[in-house]
JSON list of C-alpha atoms in Angstrom, two decimals:
[
{"chain": "A", "resi": 862, "resn": "MET", "atom": "CA", "xyz": [90.08, 89.28, 69.66]},
{"chain": "A", "resi": 863, "resn": "LYS", "atom": "CA", "xyz": [92.27, 89.17, 66.28]},
{"chain": "A", "resi": 864, "resn": "LYS", "atom": "CA", "xyz": [90.89, 92.89, 65.90]},
{"chain": "A", "resi": 865, "resn": "ILE", "atom": "CA", "xyz": [91.56, 94.18, 69.69]},
{"chain": "A", "resi": 866, "resn": "SER", "atom": "CA", "xyz": [94.97, 92.41, 69.41]},
{"chain": "A", "resi": 867, "resn": "TYR", "atom": "CA", "xyz": [95.72, 94.45, 66.02]},
{"chain": "A", "resi": 868, "resn": "GLU", "atom": "CA", "xyz": [95.02, 97.36, 67.76]},
{"chain": "A", "resi": 869, "resn": "ARG", "atom": "CA", "xyz": [97.60, 96.95, 70.56]},
{"chain": "A", "resi": 870, "resn": "ILE", "atom": "CA", "xyz": [99.94, 96.37, 67.99]},
{"chain": "A", "resi": 871, "resn": "TYR", "atom": "CA", "xyz": [99.64, 98.97, 65.83]},
{"chain": "A", "resi": 872, "resn": "LYS", "atom": "CA", "xyz": [99.52, 101.13, 69.50]},
{"chain": "A", "resi": 873, "resn": "SER", "atom": "CA", "xyz": [103.11, 99.88, 70.22]},
{"chain": "A", "resi": 874, "resn": "GLN", "atom": "CA", "xyz": [104.00, 100.32, 67.15]},
{"chain": "A", "resi": 875, "resn": "GLU", "atom": "CA", "xyz": [103.51, 104.47, 67.36]},
{"chain": "A", "resi": 876, "resn": "TYR", "atom": "CA", "xyz": [104.61, 104.42, 71.09]},
{"chain": "A", "resi": 877, "resn": "LEU", "atom": "CA", "xyz": [107.45, 102.37, 70.70]},
{"chain": "A", "resi": 878, "resn": "SER", "atom": "CA", "xyz": [108.83, 104.26, 66.93]},
{"chain": "A", "resi": 879, "resn": "PRO", "atom": "CA", "xyz": [111.77, 105.33, 68.84]},
{"chain": "A", "resi": 880, "resn": "LEU", "atom": "CA", "xyz": [113.52, 101.85, 69.14]},
{"chain": "A", "resi": 881, "resn": "GLY", "atom": "CA", "xyz": [113.17, 101.01, 65.35]},
{"chain": "A", "resi": 882, "resn": "GLU", "atom": "CA", "xyz": [110.90, 99.59, 63.26]},
{"chain": "A", "resi": 883, "resn": "ILE", "atom": "CA", "xyz": [108.75, 97.41, 65.09]},
{"chain": "A", "resi": 884, "resn": "HIS", "atom": "CA", "xyz": [107.22, 94.01, 62.94]},
{"chain": "A", "resi": 885, "resn": "HIS", "atom": "CA", "xyz": [104.77, 91.53, 64.05]},
{"chain": "A", "resi": 886, "resn": "ARG", "atom": "CA", "xyz": [104.35, 87.39, 63.53]},
{"chain": "A", "resi": 887, "resn": "ALA", "atom": "CA", "xyz": [101.48, 85.07, 64.87]},
{"chain": "A", "resi": 888, "resn": "LEU", "atom": "CA", "xyz": [102.92, 83.12, 67.31]},
{"chain": "A", "resi": 889, "resn": "PHE", "atom": "CA", "xyz": [101.14, 80.16, 69.47]},
{"chain": "A", "resi": 890, "resn": "GLY", "atom": "CA", "xyz": [97.55, 82.62, 68.88]},
{"chain": "A", "resi": 891, "resn": "GLY", "atom": "CA", "xyz": [99.28, 85.54, 70.16]},
{"chain": "A", "resi": 892, "resn": "TYR", "atom": "CA", "xyz": [101.77, 88.01, 68.23]},
{"chain": "A", "resi": 893, "resn": "THR", "atom": "CA", "xyz": [105.59, 88.71, 68.93]},
{"chain": "A", "resi": 894, "resn": "LEU", "atom": "CA", "xyz": [106.96, 91.88, 68.01]},
{"chain": "A", "resi": 895, "resn": "ALA", "atom": "CA", "xyz": [110.35, 92.32, 67.25]},
{"chain": "A", "resi": 896, "resn": "VAL", "atom": "CA", "xyz": [113.39, 95.16, 65.94]},
{"chain": "A", "resi": 897, "resn": "ASN", "atom": "CA", "xyz": [115.90, 93.65, 63.67]},
{"chain": "A", "resi": 898, "resn": "GLU", "atom": "CA", "xyz": [114.56, 89.65, 64.12]},
{"chain": "A", "resi": 899, "resn": "ALA", "atom": "CA", "xyz": [114.94, 90.39, 68.21]},
{"chain": "A", "resi": 900, "resn": "VAL", "atom": "CA", "xyz": [112.00, 89.64, 69.99]},
{"chain": "A", "resi": 901, "resn": "PHE", "atom": "CA", "xyz": [111.09, 91.63, 73.12]},
{"chain": "A", "resi": 902, "resn": "ALA", "atom": "CA", "xyz": [106.89, 92.10, 73.26]},
{"chain": "A", "resi": 903, "resn": "MET", "atom": "CA", "xyz": [104.86, 89.70, 71.92]},
{"chain": "A", "resi": 904, "resn": "VAL", "atom": "CA", "xyz": [101.01, 90.90, 71.74]},
{"chain": "A", "resi": 905, "resn": "SER", "atom": "CA", "xyz": [98.28, 88.15, 72.94]},
{"chain": "A", "resi": 906, "resn": "ASP", "atom": "CA", "xyz": [94.49, 88.80, 73.56]},
{"chain": "A", "resi": 907, "resn": "GLY", "atom": "CA", "xyz": [94.51, 92.35, 72.77]},
{"chain": "A", "resi": 908, "resn": "GLU", "atom": "CA", "xyz": [97.52, 93.13, 76.04]},
{"chain": "A", "resi": 909, "resn": "LEU", "atom": "CA", "xyz": [100.91, 94.29, 75.35]},
{"chain": "A", "resi": 910, "resn": "TYR", "atom": "CA", "xyz": [103.44, 92.09, 76.91]},
{"chain": "A", "resi": 911, "resn": "LEU", "atom": "CA", "xyz": [106.82, 93.24, 77.35]},
{"chain": "A", "resi": 912, "resn": "ARG", "atom": "CA", "xyz": [110.20, 90.48, 77.86]},
{"chain": "A", "resi": 913, "resn": "ALA", "atom": "CA", "xyz": [110.71, 90.66, 81.49]},
{"chain": "A", "resi": 914, "resn": "CYS", "atom": "CA", "xyz": [115.12, 91.00, 81.98]},
{"chain": "A", "resi": 915, "resn": "GLU", "atom": "CA", "xyz": [117.09, 92.33, 84.63]},
{"chain": "A", "resi": 916, "resn": "GLN", "atom": "CA", "xyz": [116.81, 95.88, 84.30]},
{"chain": "A", "resi": 917, "resn": "SER", "atom": "CA", "xyz": [112.56, 95.60, 84.95]},
{"chain": "A", "resi": 918, "resn": "ALA", "atom": "CA", "xyz": [112.83, 93.04, 87.29]},
{"chain": "A", "resi": 919, "resn": "GLN", "atom": "CA", "xyz": [112.04, 95.50, 90.26]},
{"chain": "A", "resi": 920, "resn": "TYR", "atom": "CA", "xyz": [109.37, 97.28, 88.05]},
{"chain": "A", "resi": 921, "resn": "CYS", "atom": "CA", "xyz": [107.87, 93.82, 88.07]},
{"chain": "A", "resi": 922, "resn": "VAL", "atom": "CA", "xyz": [108.34, 92.71, 91.56]},
{"chain": "A", "resi": 923, "resn": "LYS", "atom": "CA", "xyz": [106.78, 96.17, 93.09]},
{"chain": "A", "resi": 924, "resn": "GLN", "atom": "CA", "xyz": [103.89, 96.46, 90.53]},
{"chain": "A", "resi": 925, "resn": "SER", "atom": "CA", "xyz": [103.23, 92.74, 90.58]},
{"chain": "A", "resi": 926, "resn": "SER", "atom": "CA", "xyz": [102.90, 92.06, 87.05]},
{"chain": "A", "resi": 927, "resn": "SER", "atom": "CA", "xyz": [100.90, 89.42, 85.67]},
{"chain": "A", "resi": 928, "resn": "PHE", "atom": "CA", "xyz": [102.73, 87.12, 83.25]},
{"chain": "A", "resi": 929, "resn": "LEU", "atom": "CA", "xyz": [102.08, 85.79, 79.74]},
{"chain": "A", "resi": 930, "resn": "THR", "atom": "CA", "xyz": [100.60, 82.36, 79.72]},
{"chain": "A", "resi": 931, "resn": "LEU", "atom": "CA", "xyz": [100.15, 80.78, 76.04]},
{"chain": "A", "resi": 932, "resn": "LEU", "atom": "CA", "xyz": [98.33, 77.02, 75.28]},
{"chain": "A", "resi": 933, "resn": "LYS", "atom": "CA", "xyz": [101.18, 75.00, 73.48]},
{"chain": "A", "resi": 934, "resn": "ARG", "atom": "CA", "xyz": [99.89, 72.33, 71.97]},
{"chain": "A", "resi": 935, "resn": "GLY", "atom": "CA", "xyz": [97.10, 72.33, 74.29]},
{"chain": "A", "resi": 936, "resn": "ARG", "atom": "CA", "xyz": [99.33, 73.21, 77.45]},
{"chain": "A", "resi": 937, "resn": "PRO", "atom": "CA", "xyz": [99.43, 76.06, 79.35]},
{"chain": "A", "resi": 938, "resn": "VAL", "atom": "CA", "xyz": [103.12, 77.52, 79.12]},
{"chain": "A", "resi": 939, "resn": "LEU", "atom": "CA", "xyz": [103.96, 80.49, 81.08]},
{"chain": "A", "resi": 940, "resn": "LEU", "atom": "CA", "xyz": [106.38, 82.77, 79.55]},
{"chain": "A", "resi": 941, "resn": "ASN", "atom": "CA", "xyz": [108.74, 85.58, 80.67]},
{"chain": "A", "resi": 942, "resn": "TYR", "atom": "CA", "xyz": [106.82, 88.69, 79.79]},
{"chain": "A", "resi": 943, "resn": "TYR", "atom": "CA", "xyz": [105.06, 91.03, 82.25]},
{"chain": "A", "resi": 944, "resn": "ARG", "atom": "CA", "xyz": [102.01, 92.77, 80.89]},
{"chain": "A", "resi": 945, "resn": "VAL", "atom": "CA", "xyz": [102.01, 96.65, 79.89]},
{"chain": "A", "resi": 946, "resn": "ASP", "atom": "CA", "xyz": [98.84, 97.99, 82.85]},
{"chain": "A", "resi": 947, "resn": "ASP", "atom": "CA", "xyz": [96.50, 100.66, 82.29]},
{"chain": "A", "resi": 948, "resn": "GLY", "atom": "CA", "xyz": [99.61, 102.75, 84.38]},
{"chain": "A", "resi": 949, "resn": "LEU", "atom": "CA", "xyz": [101.99, 102.25, 82.40]},
{"chain": "A", "resi": 950, "resn": "TRP", "atom": "CA", "xyz": [100.38, 102.78, 79.05]},
{"chain": "A", "resi": 951, "resn": "GLN", "atom": "CA", "xyz": [100.23, 106.80, 80.61]},
{"chain": "A", "resi": 952, "resn": "ASP", "atom": "CA", "xyz": [103.68, 107.28, 81.23]},
{"chain": "A", "resi": 953, "resn": "ARG", "atom": "CA", "xyz": [104.93, 106.76, 77.38]},
{"chain": "A", "resi": 954, "resn": "GLU", "atom": "CA", "xyz": [108.25, 107.49, 79.02]},
{"chain": "A", "resi": 955, "resn": "ARG", "atom": "CA", "xyz": [108.70, 104.88, 81.35]},
{"chain": "A", "resi": 956, "resn": "LEU", "atom": "CA", "xyz": [107.55, 102.49, 78.72]},
{"chain": "A", "resi": 957, "resn": "LEU", "atom": "CA", "xyz": [109.77, 102.93, 76.60]},
{"chain": "A", "resi": 958, "resn": "GLN", "atom": "CA", "xyz": [112.43, 102.76, 79.04]},
{"chain": "A", "resi": 959, "resn": "LEU", "atom": "CA", "xyz": [111.10, 99.13, 79.41]},
{"chain": "A", "resi": 960, "resn": "SER", "atom": "CA", "xyz": [110.66, 98.19, 75.98]},
{"chain": "A", "resi": 961, "resn": "SER", "atom": "CA", "xyz": [114.48, 99.16, 75.41]},
{"chain": "A", "resi": 962, "resn": "PHE", "atom": "CA", "xyz": [115.79, 97.34, 78.21]},
{"chain": "A", "resi": 963, "resn": "ALA", "atom": "CA", "xyz": [113.42, 94.38, 76.75]},
{"chain": "A", "resi": 964, "resn": "LEU", "atom": "CA", "xyz": [114.84, 95.15, 72.92]},
{"chain": "A", "resi": 965, "resn": "GLU", "atom": "CA", "xyz": [118.28, 95.00, 74.34]},
{"chain": "A", "resi": 966, "resn": "ALA", "atom": "CA", "xyz": [118.55, 91.94, 76.33]},
{"chain": "A", "resi": 967, "resn": "ALA", "atom": "CA", "xyz": [116.61, 89.75, 73.02]},
{"chain": "A", "resi": 968, "resn": "ARG", "atom": "CA", "xyz": [119.72, 91.47, 71.28]},
{"chain": "A", "resi": 969, "resn": "GLN", "atom": "CA", "xyz": [122.11, 90.06, 73.90]},
{"chain": "A", "resi": 970, "resn": "GLU", "atom": "CA", "xyz": [120.62, 87.00, 73.90]},
{"chain": "A", "resi": 971, "resn": "ARG", "atom": "CA", "xyz": [120.42, 86.40, 70.63]},
{"chain": "A", "resi": 972, "resn": "SER", "atom": "CA", "xyz": [124.24, 87.36, 70.01]},
{"chain": "A", "resi": 973, "resn": "LEU", "atom": "CA", "xyz": [125.33, 84.87, 72.86]},
{"chain": "A", "resi": 974, "resn": "ARG", "atom": "CA", "xyz": [122.85, 81.94, 70.75]},
{"chain": "A", "resi": 975, "resn": "HIS", "atom": "CA", "xyz": [124.53, 83.00, 67.40]},
{"chain": "A", "resi": 976, "resn": "GLN", "atom": "CA", "xyz": [128.19, 82.30, 69.49]},
{"chain": "A", "resi": 977, "resn": "ARG", "atom": "CA", "xyz": [127.30, 79.13, 70.80]},
{"chain": "A", "resi": 978, "resn": "ARG", "atom": "CA", "xyz": [125.84, 78.03, 67.49]},
{"chain": "A", "resi": 979, "resn": "ARG", "atom": "CA", "xyz": [127.05, 75.03, 66.39]},
{"chain": "A", "resi": 980, "resn": "LEU", "atom": "CA", "xyz": [129.06, 73.77, 62.97]},
{"chain": "A", "resi": 981, "resn": "LYS", "atom": "CA", "xyz": [126.38, 70.87, 62.38]},
{"chain": "A", "resi": 982, "resn": "ASP", "atom": "CA", "xyz": [123.64, 73.56, 62.46]},
{"chain": "A", "resi": 983, "resn": "LEU", "atom": "CA", "xyz": [124.64, 75.66, 59.44]},
{"chain": "A", "resi": 984, "resn": "PRO", "atom": "CA", "xyz": [123.81, 74.51, 56.53]},
{"chain": "A", "resi": 985, "resn": "ASN", "atom": "CA", "xyz": [124.95, 70.87, 54.83]},
{"chain": "A", "resi": 986, "resn": "LEU", "atom": "CA", "xyz": [127.46, 70.72, 57.55]},
{"chain": "A", "resi": 987, "resn": "THR", "atom": "CA", "xyz": [126.64, 66.99, 59.05]},
{"chain": "A", "resi": 988, "resn": "PHE", "atom": "CA", "xyz": [128.05, 65.66, 62.17]},
{"chain": "A", "resi": 989, "resn": "GLN", "atom": "CA", "xyz": [131.01, 63.92, 60.80]},
{"chain": "A", "resi": 990, "resn": "ILE", "atom": "CA", "xyz": [132.30, 67.05, 58.70]},
{"chain": "A", "resi": 991, "resn": "GLU", "atom": "CA", "xyz": [131.83, 69.17, 62.18]},
{"chain": "A", "resi": 992, "resn": "VAL", "atom": "CA", "xyz": [134.57, 66.69, 64.11]},
{"chain": "A", "resi": 993, "resn": "LEU", "atom": "CA", "xyz": [136.31, 66.70, 61.12]},
{"chain": "A", "resi": 994, "resn": "LEU", "atom": "CA", "xyz": [136.31, 70.34, 61.04]},
{"chain": "A", "resi": 995, "resn": "CYS", "atom": "CA", "xyz": [137.52, 70.56, 64.40]},
{"chain": "A", "resi": 996, "resn": "GLU", "atom": "CA", "xyz": [139.40, 67.43, 64.16]},
{"chain": "A", "resi": 997, "resn": "ALA", "atom": "CA", "xyz": [141.95, 70.05, 62.08]},
{"chain": "A", "resi": 998, "resn": "GLY", "atom": "CA", "xyz": [141.13, 73.17, 64.32]},
{"chain": "A", "resi": 999, "resn": "VAL", "atom": "CA", "xyz": [137.89, 74.75, 62.83]},
{"chain": "A", "resi": 1000, "resn": "THR", "atom": "CA", "xyz": [136.12, 74.92, 65.65]},
{"chain": "A", "resi": 1001, "resn": "SER", "atom": "CA", "xyz": [133.42, 77.59, 64.97]},
{"chain": "A", "resi": 1002, "resn": "GLU", "atom": "CA", "xyz": [131.39, 79.79, 62.73]},
{"chain": "A", "resi": 1003, "resn": "THR", "atom": "CA", "xyz": [133.77, 82.24, 62.96]},
{"chain": "A", "resi": 1004, "resn": "MET", "atom": "CA", "xyz": [136.92, 80.66, 61.71]},
{"chain": "A", "resi": 1005, "resn": "LEU", "atom": "CA", "xyz": [134.78, 78.92, 59.17]},
{"chain": "A", "resi": 1006, "resn": "ARG", "atom": "CA", "xyz": [134.04, 82.46, 57.51]},
{"chain": "A", "resi": 1007, "resn": "ALA", "atom": "CA", "xyz": [137.64, 83.91, 58.63]},
{"chain": "A", "resi": 1008, "resn": "LEU", "atom": "CA", "xyz": [139.86, 80.88, 56.78]},
{"chain": "A", "resi": 1009, "resn": "GLY", "atom": "CA", "xyz": [137.02, 80.10, 53.92]},
{"chain": "A", "resi": 1010, "resn": "ALA", "atom": "CA", "xyz": [135.91, 77.10, 52.24]},
{"chain": "A", "resi": 1011, "resn": "GLU", "atom": "CA", "xyz": [139.23, 76.53, 50.71]},
{"chain": "A", "resi": 1012, "resn": "GLU", "atom": "CA", "xyz": [141.45, 77.33, 53.53]},
{"chain": "A", "resi": 1013, "resn": "CYS", "atom": "CA", "xyz": [139.05, 75.25, 55.56]},
{"chain": "A", "resi": 1014, "resn": "TRP", "atom": "CA", "xyz": [138.83, 72.28, 53.37]},
{"chain": "A", "resi": 1015, "resn": "LEU", "atom": "CA", "xyz": [142.77, 71.92, 53.02]},
{"chain": "A", "resi": 1016, "resn": "LYS", "atom": "CA", "xyz": [143.08, 71.52, 57.17]},
{"chain": "A", "resi": 1017, "resn": "ILE", "atom": "CA", "xyz": [140.75, 68.66, 56.34]},
{"chain": "A", "resi": 1018, "resn": "ARG", "atom": "CA", "xyz": [142.15, 66.97, 53.77]},
{"chain": "A", "resi": 1019, "resn": "ALA", "atom": "CA", "xyz": [145.52, 66.98, 55.14]},
{"chain": "A", "resi": 1020, "resn": "ARG", "atom": "CA", "xyz": [143.93, 64.60, 57.13]},
{"chain": "A", "resi": 1021, "resn": "ASN", "atom": "CA", "xyz": [141.66, 62.46, 54.78]},
{"chain": "A", "resi": 1022, "resn": "LYS", "atom": "CA", "xyz": [143.76, 62.33, 51.51]},
{"chain": "A", "resi": 1023, "resn": "ASN", "atom": "CA", "xyz": [140.15, 61.35, 49.92]},
{"chain": "A", "resi": 1024, "resn": "LEU", "atom": "CA", "xyz": [137.99, 63.95, 50.51]},
{"chain": "A", "resi": 1025, "resn": "GLY", "atom": "CA", "xyz": [136.33, 64.84, 47.96]},
{"chain": "A", "resi": 1026, "resn": "ILE", "atom": "CA", "xyz": [135.05, 68.05, 45.80]},
{"chain": "A", "resi": 1027, "resn": "ARG", "atom": "CA", "xyz": [131.35, 67.77, 47.48]},
{"chain": "A", "resi": 1028, "resn": "VAL", "atom": "CA", "xyz": [132.55, 68.70, 51.15]},
{"chain": "A", "resi": 1029, "resn": "LEU", "atom": "CA", "xyz": [134.42, 71.47, 49.85]},
{"chain": "A", "resi": 1030, "resn": "PHE", "atom": "CA", "xyz": [130.81, 73.01, 47.58]},
{"chain": "A", "resi": 1031, "resn": "ALA", "atom": "CA", "xyz": [129.18, 72.07, 51.25]},
{"chain": "A", "resi": 1032, "resn": "LEU", "atom": "CA", "xyz": [131.91, 74.24, 53.26]},
{"chain": "A", "resi": 1033, "resn": "ALA", "atom": "CA", "xyz": [131.07, 76.71, 50.98]},
{"chain": "A", "resi": 1034, "resn": "GLY", "atom": "CA", "xyz": [127.15, 76.84, 50.48]},
{"chain": "A", "resi": 1035, "resn": "ALA", "atom": "CA", "xyz": [127.46, 76.83, 54.76]},
{"chain": "A", "resi": 1036, "resn": "ILE", "atom": "CA", "xyz": [129.51, 80.19, 54.82]},
{"chain": "A", "resi": 1037, "resn": "GLU", "atom": "CA", "xyz": [127.22, 81.03, 51.96]},
{"chain": "A", "resi": 1038, "resn": "GLY", "atom": "CA", "xyz": [124.07, 80.35, 54.76]},
{"chain": "A", "resi": 1039, "resn": "THR", "atom": "CA", "xyz": [122.47, 78.27, 51.90]},
{"chain": "A", "resi": 1040, "resn": "HIS", "atom": "CA", "xyz": [122.26, 74.82, 50.45]},
{"chain": "A", "resi": 1041, "resn": "GLU", "atom": "CA", "xyz": [125.38, 73.37, 48.21]},
{"chain": "A", "resi": 1042, "resn": "ALA", "atom": "CA", "xyz": [122.70, 73.45, 45.01]},
{"chain": "A", "resi": 1043, "resn": "ALA", "atom": "CA", "xyz": [121.91, 77.11, 45.17]},
{"chain": "A", "resi": 1044, "resn": "LEU", "atom": "CA", "xyz": [125.68, 77.90, 44.98]},
{"chain": "A", "resi": 1045, "resn": "PRO", "atom": "CA", "xyz": [125.96, 80.67, 42.58]},
{"chain": "A", "resi": 1046, "resn": "THR", "atom": "CA", "xyz": [127.32, 79.20, 39.36]},
{"chain": "A", "resi": 1047, "resn": "VAL", "atom": "CA", "xyz": [130.29, 81.65, 39.33]},
{"chain": "A", "resi": 1048, "resn": "ARG", "atom": "CA", "xyz": [131.04, 80.45, 42.63]},
{"chain": "A", "resi": 1049, "resn": "ARG", "atom": "CA", "xyz": [130.85, 76.67, 42.14]},
{"chain": "A", "resi": 1050, "resn": "ARG", "atom": "CA", "xyz": [133.00, 77.34, 38.87]},
{"chain": "A", "resi": 1051, "resn": "GLU", "atom": "CA", "xyz": [135.71, 78.77, 40.87]},
{"chain": "A", "resi": 1052, "resn": "LEU", "atom": "CA", "xyz": [135.73, 76.18, 43.13]},
{"chain": "A", "resi": 1053, "resn": "THR", "atom": "CA", "xyz": [135.48, 73.61, 40.71]},
{"chain": "A", "resi": 1054, "resn": "GLU", "atom": "CA", "xyz": [138.54, 75.16, 38.79]},
{"chain": "A", "resi": 1055, "resn": "TRP", "atom": "CA", "xyz": [140.56, 75.52, 42.32]},
{"chain": "A", "resi": 1056, "resn": "PHE", "atom": "CA", "xyz": [140.10, 71.76, 43.18]},
{"chain": "A", "resi": 1057, "resn": "ASN", "atom": "CA", "xyz": [140.88, 70.49, 39.61]},
{"chain": "A", "resi": 1058, "resn": "ALA", "atom": "CA", "xyz": [144.34, 72.47, 39.94]},
{"chain": "A", "resi": 1059, "resn": "LEU", "atom": "CA", "xyz": [145.20, 70.62, 42.83]},
{"chain": "A", "resi": 1060, "resn": "PRO", "atom": "CA", "xyz": [148.25, 67.81, 43.14]},
{"chain": "A", "resi": 1061, "resn": "VAL", "atom": "CA", "xyz": [146.15, 64.09, 42.79]},
{"chain": "A", "resi": 1062, "resn": "LEU", "atom": "CA", "xyz": [147.72, 62.45, 46.38]},
{"chain": "A", "resi": 1063, "resn": "PRO", "atom": "CA", "xyz": [149.65, 59.41, 46.22]},
{"chain": "A", "resi": 1064, "resn": "GLY", "atom": "CA", "xyz": [146.76, 56.71, 46.96]},
{"chain": "A", "resi": 1065, "resn": "ASN", "atom": "CA", "xyz": [144.42, 59.86, 46.89]},
{"chain": "A", "resi": 1066, "resn": "HIS", "atom": "CA", "xyz": [140.33, 58.26, 45.48]},
{"chain": "A", "resi": 1067, "resn": "SER", "atom": "CA", "xyz": [137.86, 61.44, 45.98]},
{"chain": "A", "resi": 1068, "resn": "ASP", "atom": "CA", "xyz": [135.32, 62.50, 43.25]},
{"chain": "A", "resi": 1069, "resn": "ARG", "atom": "CA", "xyz": [137.24, 64.46, 41.19]}
]
């Protein structure tokens, strides 16, 4: 069955090549197909399934399309992917059109999910740091990146005079998308020099 699925993957990559470079990855006994990490199709038991979306709804109803069911932890899970039947395989233009609809829907959902990501979901940022940032007016990843680690740290420090350098490293790592311990040496030195050059506030007990 694995061989049949790989044959279907290769055929899908050939037929749908105008969409871009299609990568596959194993998932729950099947395989996802994605362009730039946007998953728009799946292959299971040698069959291709496209992600259902508003643009493909009429087609699915008209064709009485069957949907993909996979086993997750031993339990059947119905997924929002409809099977590409023989008739659709023979109509390459229609197949490409429906696949493009599926890919666009996947991209839109991925974009929305990224926008909804909370600050605490970024590397190093705990719920407590998220609260501090929100209290300081930094309420989104976009704002965090636009202001930069130093400016965000200053905004938090205005409300918490004992804020230390570890939070500064954590903010910088979150922006870089990495653990604070993995910050590049040059950036870490830059932040340390900036921190040490700050005036000490009265009653400050931060970890200098």
